[in-house]
Short mmCIF file of C-alpha atoms in Angstrom, two decimals:
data_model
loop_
_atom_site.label_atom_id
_atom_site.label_comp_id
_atom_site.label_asym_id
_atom_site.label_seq_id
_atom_site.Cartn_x
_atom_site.Cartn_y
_atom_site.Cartn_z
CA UNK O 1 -30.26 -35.54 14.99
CA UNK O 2 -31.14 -37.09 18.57
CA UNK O 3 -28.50 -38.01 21.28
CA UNK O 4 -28.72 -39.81 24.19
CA UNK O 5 -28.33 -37.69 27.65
CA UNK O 6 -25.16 -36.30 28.74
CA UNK O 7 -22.55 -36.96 25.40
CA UNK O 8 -20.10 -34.45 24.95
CA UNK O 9 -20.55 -31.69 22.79
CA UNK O 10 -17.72 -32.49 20.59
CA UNK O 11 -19.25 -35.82 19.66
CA UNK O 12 -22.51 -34.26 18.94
CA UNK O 13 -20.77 -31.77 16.55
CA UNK O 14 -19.04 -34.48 14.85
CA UNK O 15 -22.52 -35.99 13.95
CA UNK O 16 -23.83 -32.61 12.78
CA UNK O 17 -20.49 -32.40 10.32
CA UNK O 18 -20.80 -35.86 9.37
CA UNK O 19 -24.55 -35.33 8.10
CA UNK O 20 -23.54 -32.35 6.16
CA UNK O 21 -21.08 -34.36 4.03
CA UNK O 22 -23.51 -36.25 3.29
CA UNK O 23 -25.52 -33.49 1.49
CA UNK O 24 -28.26 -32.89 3.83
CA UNK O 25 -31.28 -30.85 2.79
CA UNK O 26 -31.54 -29.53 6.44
CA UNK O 27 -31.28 -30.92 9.88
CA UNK O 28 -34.04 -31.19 12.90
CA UNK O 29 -32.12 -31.18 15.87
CA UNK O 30 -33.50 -32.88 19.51
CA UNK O 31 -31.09 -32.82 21.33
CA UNK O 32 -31.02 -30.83 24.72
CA UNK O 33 -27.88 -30.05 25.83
CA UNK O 34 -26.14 -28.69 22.87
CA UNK O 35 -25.62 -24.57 23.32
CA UNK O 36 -27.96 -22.59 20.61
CA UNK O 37 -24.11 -21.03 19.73
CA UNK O 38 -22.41 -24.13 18.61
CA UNK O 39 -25.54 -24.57 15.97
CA UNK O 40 -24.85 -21.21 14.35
CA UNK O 41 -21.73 -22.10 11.82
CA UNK O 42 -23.84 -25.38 10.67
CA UNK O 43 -27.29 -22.73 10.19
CA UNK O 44 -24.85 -20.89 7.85
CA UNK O 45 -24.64 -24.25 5.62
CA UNK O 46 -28.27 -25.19 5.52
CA UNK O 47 -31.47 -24.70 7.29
CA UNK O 48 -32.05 -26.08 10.86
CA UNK O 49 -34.77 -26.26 13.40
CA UNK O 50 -34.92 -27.42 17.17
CA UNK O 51 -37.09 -29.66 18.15
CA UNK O 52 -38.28 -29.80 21.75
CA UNK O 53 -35.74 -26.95 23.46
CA UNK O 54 -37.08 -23.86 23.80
CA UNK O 55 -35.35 -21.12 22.24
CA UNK O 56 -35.43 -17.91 24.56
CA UNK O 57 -32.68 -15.46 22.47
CA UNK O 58 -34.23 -16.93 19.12
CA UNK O 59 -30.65 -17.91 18.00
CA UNK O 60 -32.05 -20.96 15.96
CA UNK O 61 -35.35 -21.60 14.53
CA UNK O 62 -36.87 -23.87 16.62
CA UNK O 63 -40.58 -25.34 18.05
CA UNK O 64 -40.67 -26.92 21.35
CA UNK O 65 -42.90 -27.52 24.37
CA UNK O 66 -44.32 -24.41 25.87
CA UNK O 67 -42.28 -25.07 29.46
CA UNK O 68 -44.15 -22.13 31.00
CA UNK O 69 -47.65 -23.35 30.70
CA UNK O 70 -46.30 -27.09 32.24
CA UNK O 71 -44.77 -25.07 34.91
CA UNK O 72 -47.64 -22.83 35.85
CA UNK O 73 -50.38 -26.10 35.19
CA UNK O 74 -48.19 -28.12 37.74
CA UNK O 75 -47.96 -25.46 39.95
CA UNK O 76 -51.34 -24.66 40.23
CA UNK O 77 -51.91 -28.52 41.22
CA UNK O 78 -49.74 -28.69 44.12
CA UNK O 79 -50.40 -25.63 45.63
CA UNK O 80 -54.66 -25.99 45.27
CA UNK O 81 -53.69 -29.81 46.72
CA UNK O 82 -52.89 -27.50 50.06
CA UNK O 83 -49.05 -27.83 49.83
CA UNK O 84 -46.83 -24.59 51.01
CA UNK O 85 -43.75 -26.52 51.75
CA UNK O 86 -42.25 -27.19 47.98
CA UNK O 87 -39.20 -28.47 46.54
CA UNK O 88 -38.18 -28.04 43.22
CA UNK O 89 -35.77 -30.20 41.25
CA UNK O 90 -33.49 -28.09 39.17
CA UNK O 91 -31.01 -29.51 36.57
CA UNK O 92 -28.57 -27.08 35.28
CA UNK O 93 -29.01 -25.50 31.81
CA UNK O 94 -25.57 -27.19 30.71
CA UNK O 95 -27.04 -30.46 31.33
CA UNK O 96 -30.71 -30.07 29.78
CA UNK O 97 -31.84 -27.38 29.30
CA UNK O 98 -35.94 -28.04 28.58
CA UNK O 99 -35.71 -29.71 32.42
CA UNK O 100 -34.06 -26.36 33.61
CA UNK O 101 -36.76 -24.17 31.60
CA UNK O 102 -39.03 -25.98 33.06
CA UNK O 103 -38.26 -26.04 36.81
CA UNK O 104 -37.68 -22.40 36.39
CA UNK O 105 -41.53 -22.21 35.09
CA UNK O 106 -42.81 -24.02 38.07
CA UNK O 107 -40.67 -22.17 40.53
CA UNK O 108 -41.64 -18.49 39.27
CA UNK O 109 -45.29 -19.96 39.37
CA UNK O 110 -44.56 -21.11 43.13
CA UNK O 111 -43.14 -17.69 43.81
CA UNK O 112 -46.33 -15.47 42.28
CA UNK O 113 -48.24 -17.70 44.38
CA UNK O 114 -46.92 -16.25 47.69
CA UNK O 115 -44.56 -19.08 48.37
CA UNK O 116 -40.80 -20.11 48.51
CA UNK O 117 -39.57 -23.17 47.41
CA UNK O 118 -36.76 -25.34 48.68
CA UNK O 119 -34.74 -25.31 45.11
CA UNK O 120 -32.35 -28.55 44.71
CA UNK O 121 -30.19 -28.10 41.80
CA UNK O 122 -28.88 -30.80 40.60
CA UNK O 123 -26.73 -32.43 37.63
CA UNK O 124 -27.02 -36.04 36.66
CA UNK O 125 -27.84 -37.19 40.26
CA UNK O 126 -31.92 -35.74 41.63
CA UNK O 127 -30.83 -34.43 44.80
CA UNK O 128 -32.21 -36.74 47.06
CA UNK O 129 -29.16 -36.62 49.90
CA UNK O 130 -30.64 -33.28 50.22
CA UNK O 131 -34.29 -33.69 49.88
CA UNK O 132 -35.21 -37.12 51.58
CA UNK O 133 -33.47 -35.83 55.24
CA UNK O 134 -36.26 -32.60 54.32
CA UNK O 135 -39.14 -34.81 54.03
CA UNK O 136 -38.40 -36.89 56.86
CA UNK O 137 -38.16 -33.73 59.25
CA UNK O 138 -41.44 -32.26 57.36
CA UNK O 139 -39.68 -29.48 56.31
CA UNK O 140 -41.63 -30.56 53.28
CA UNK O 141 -44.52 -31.81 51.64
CA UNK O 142 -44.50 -32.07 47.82
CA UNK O 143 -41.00 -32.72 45.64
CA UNK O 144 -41.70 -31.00 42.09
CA UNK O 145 -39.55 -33.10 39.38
CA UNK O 146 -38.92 -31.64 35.84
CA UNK O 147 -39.01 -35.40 33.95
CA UNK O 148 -41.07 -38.33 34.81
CA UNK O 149 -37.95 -40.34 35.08
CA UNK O 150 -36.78 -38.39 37.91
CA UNK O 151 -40.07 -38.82 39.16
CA UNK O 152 -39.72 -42.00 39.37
CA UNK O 153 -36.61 -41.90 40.89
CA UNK O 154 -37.93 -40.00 43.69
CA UNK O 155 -40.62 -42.76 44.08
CA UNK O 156 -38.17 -45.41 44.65
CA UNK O 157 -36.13 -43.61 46.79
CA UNK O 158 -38.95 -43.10 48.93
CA UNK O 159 -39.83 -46.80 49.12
CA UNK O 160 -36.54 -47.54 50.03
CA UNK O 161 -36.83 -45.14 52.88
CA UNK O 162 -40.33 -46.54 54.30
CA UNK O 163 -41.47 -42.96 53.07
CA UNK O 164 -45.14 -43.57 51.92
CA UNK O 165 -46.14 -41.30 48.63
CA UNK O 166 -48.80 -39.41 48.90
CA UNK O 167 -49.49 -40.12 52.41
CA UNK O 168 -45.93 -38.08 53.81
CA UNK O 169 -44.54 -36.67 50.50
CA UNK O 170 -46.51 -35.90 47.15
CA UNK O 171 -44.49 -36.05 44.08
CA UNK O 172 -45.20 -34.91 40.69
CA UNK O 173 -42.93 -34.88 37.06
CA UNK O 174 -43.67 -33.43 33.64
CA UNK O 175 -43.56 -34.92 29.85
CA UNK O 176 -45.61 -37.98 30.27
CA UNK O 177 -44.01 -39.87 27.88
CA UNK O 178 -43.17 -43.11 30.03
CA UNK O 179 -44.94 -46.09 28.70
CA UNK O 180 -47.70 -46.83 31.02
CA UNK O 181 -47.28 -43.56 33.14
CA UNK O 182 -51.01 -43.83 33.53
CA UNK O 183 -51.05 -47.08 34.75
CA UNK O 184 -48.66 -46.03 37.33
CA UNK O 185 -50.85 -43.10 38.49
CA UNK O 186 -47.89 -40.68 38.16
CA UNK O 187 -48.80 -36.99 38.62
CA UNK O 188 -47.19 -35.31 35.48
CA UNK O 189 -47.16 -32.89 32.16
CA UNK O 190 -48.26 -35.13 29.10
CA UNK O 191 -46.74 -32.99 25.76
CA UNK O 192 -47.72 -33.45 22.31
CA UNK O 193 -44.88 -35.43 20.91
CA UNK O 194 -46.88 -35.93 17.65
CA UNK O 195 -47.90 -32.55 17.43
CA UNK O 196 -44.40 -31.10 17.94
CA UNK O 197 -42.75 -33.58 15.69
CA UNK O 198 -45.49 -32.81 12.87
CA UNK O 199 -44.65 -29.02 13.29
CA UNK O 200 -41.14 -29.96 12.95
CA UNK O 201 -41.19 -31.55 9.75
CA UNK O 202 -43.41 -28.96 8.29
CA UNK O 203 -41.49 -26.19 9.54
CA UNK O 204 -38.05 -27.77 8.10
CA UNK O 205 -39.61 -27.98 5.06
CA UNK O 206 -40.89 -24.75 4.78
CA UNK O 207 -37.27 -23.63 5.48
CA UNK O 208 -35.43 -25.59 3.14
CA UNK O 209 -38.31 -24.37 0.42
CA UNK O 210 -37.18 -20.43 1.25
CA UNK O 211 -33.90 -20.94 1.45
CA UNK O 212 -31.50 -19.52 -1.15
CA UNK O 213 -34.46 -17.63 -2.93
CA UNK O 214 -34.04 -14.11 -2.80
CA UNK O 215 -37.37 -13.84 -3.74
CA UNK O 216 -38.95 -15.81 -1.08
CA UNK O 217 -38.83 -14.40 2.58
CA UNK O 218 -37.10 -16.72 4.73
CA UNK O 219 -39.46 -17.95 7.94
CA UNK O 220 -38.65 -17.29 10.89
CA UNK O 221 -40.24 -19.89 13.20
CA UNK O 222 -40.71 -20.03 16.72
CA UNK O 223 -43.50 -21.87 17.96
CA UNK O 224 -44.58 -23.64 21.30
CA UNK O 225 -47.15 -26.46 21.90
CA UNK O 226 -49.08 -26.46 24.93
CA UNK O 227 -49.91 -30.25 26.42
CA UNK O 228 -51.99 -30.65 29.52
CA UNK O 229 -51.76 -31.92 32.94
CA UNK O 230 -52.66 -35.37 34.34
CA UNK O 231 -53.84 -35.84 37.46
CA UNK O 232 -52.47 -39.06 39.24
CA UNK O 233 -52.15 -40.74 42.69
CA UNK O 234 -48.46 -39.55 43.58
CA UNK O 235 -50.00 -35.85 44.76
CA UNK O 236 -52.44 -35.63 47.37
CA UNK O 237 -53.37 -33.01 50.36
CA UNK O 238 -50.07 -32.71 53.23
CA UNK O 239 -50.89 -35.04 55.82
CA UNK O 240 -48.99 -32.86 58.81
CA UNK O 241 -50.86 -34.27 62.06
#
């Protein structure tokens, strides 16, 4: 099951019961903003996996992207460009929470690298009331995004505000999964779609296999795929003359 961004739990529960009655080996679930708890009464039914959201309390099976090596890559980027003056985009965990895994990767990476960033949480909106007035007074030099959409947000926001990227502000994303996000030199996080949604299907498979045989051990699966970072024109060194 996949849903689009921001639909109410309720409605995405009603899809999970509706697939059930209609005798469902096992599910894959994608979706990102459905609580690990809700999941537990269908896991009782039949076997499910989640694809794409990390699982820290192991609640459901589940293989995703490994958020902590996208936040420390990223990281790493910004800070050997020369920037010490960060913000970090930060949706809530109730809204998505592979973007807030994420941002919380990048900003613990910030933090063991002697620095402090400026974090901007945020819900459906990216913060930039808050950010743009920082940039403009220099107060920083690099705005971290957790999706490439938001990225690109930022980037038109900045063009709207004469604000040049990279010469004043350097902005970077993660999941490079836009069509053409090379092409548009965007400074990002590519994952492994392909290999995640490979390990998906094998791992559902390997579940519904197991389960109900008392003589076959049930997996317990918890994996993470690493992607790798992409370089692009949106980060540069701070220009602060």
């Amino acid at each position: 099951m996949s849903v689009a961004p921001g639909k109410c739990d309720d409605r995405q529960l009603d899809s999970l019961s509706h697939l059930l009655g209609l005798g469902v080996a096992g599910l894959i679930v994608s979706t990102g903003d459905l609580a690990s708890e809700l999941l537990l009464p269908f896991s009782e039914r039949v076997p499910i996996i989640r694809a794409g959201r990390p699982e820290p309390d192991a609640l459901i099976p589940a293989v995703s992207f490994d958020a902590e090596h996208a936040g420390k890559a990223l990281a790493e980027a910004v800070v050997k460009a020369g920037h010490t003056k960060i913000a970090v985009v930060r949706t809530c965990p109730e809204v998505s929470f592979p973007e807030y895994t994420r941002a919380q990767a990048t900003i613990a990476e910030i933090r063991k690298q002697g620095l402090e960033p400026f974090i901007v949480d945020v819900k459906f909106d990216s913060g930039e009331a808050y950010v743009v007035p920082l940039i403009k007074s220099g107060a920083i030099t690099a705005v971290m995004c957790p999706t490439d959409l938001r990225q690109l947000h930022y980037l038109r926001v900045c063009q709207d505000e004469g604000i040049s990227v990279p010469s004043h502000v350097s902005v970077t994303g993660c999941d490079g999964a836009l069509p053409g996000f090379d092409i548009m030199g965007l400074t990002t996080y590519s994952w492994p779609v392909r290999k995640l949604a490979t390990g998906a299907v094998a791992s559902i498979l390997e579940l519904i296999d197991a389960y109900g045989e008392v003589e076959k051990p049930t997996p317990w699966v918890q994996r993470k795929y690493q992607g790798q970072l992409v370089p692009g024109r949106t980060l540069s060194p701070p220009n602060e003359s």
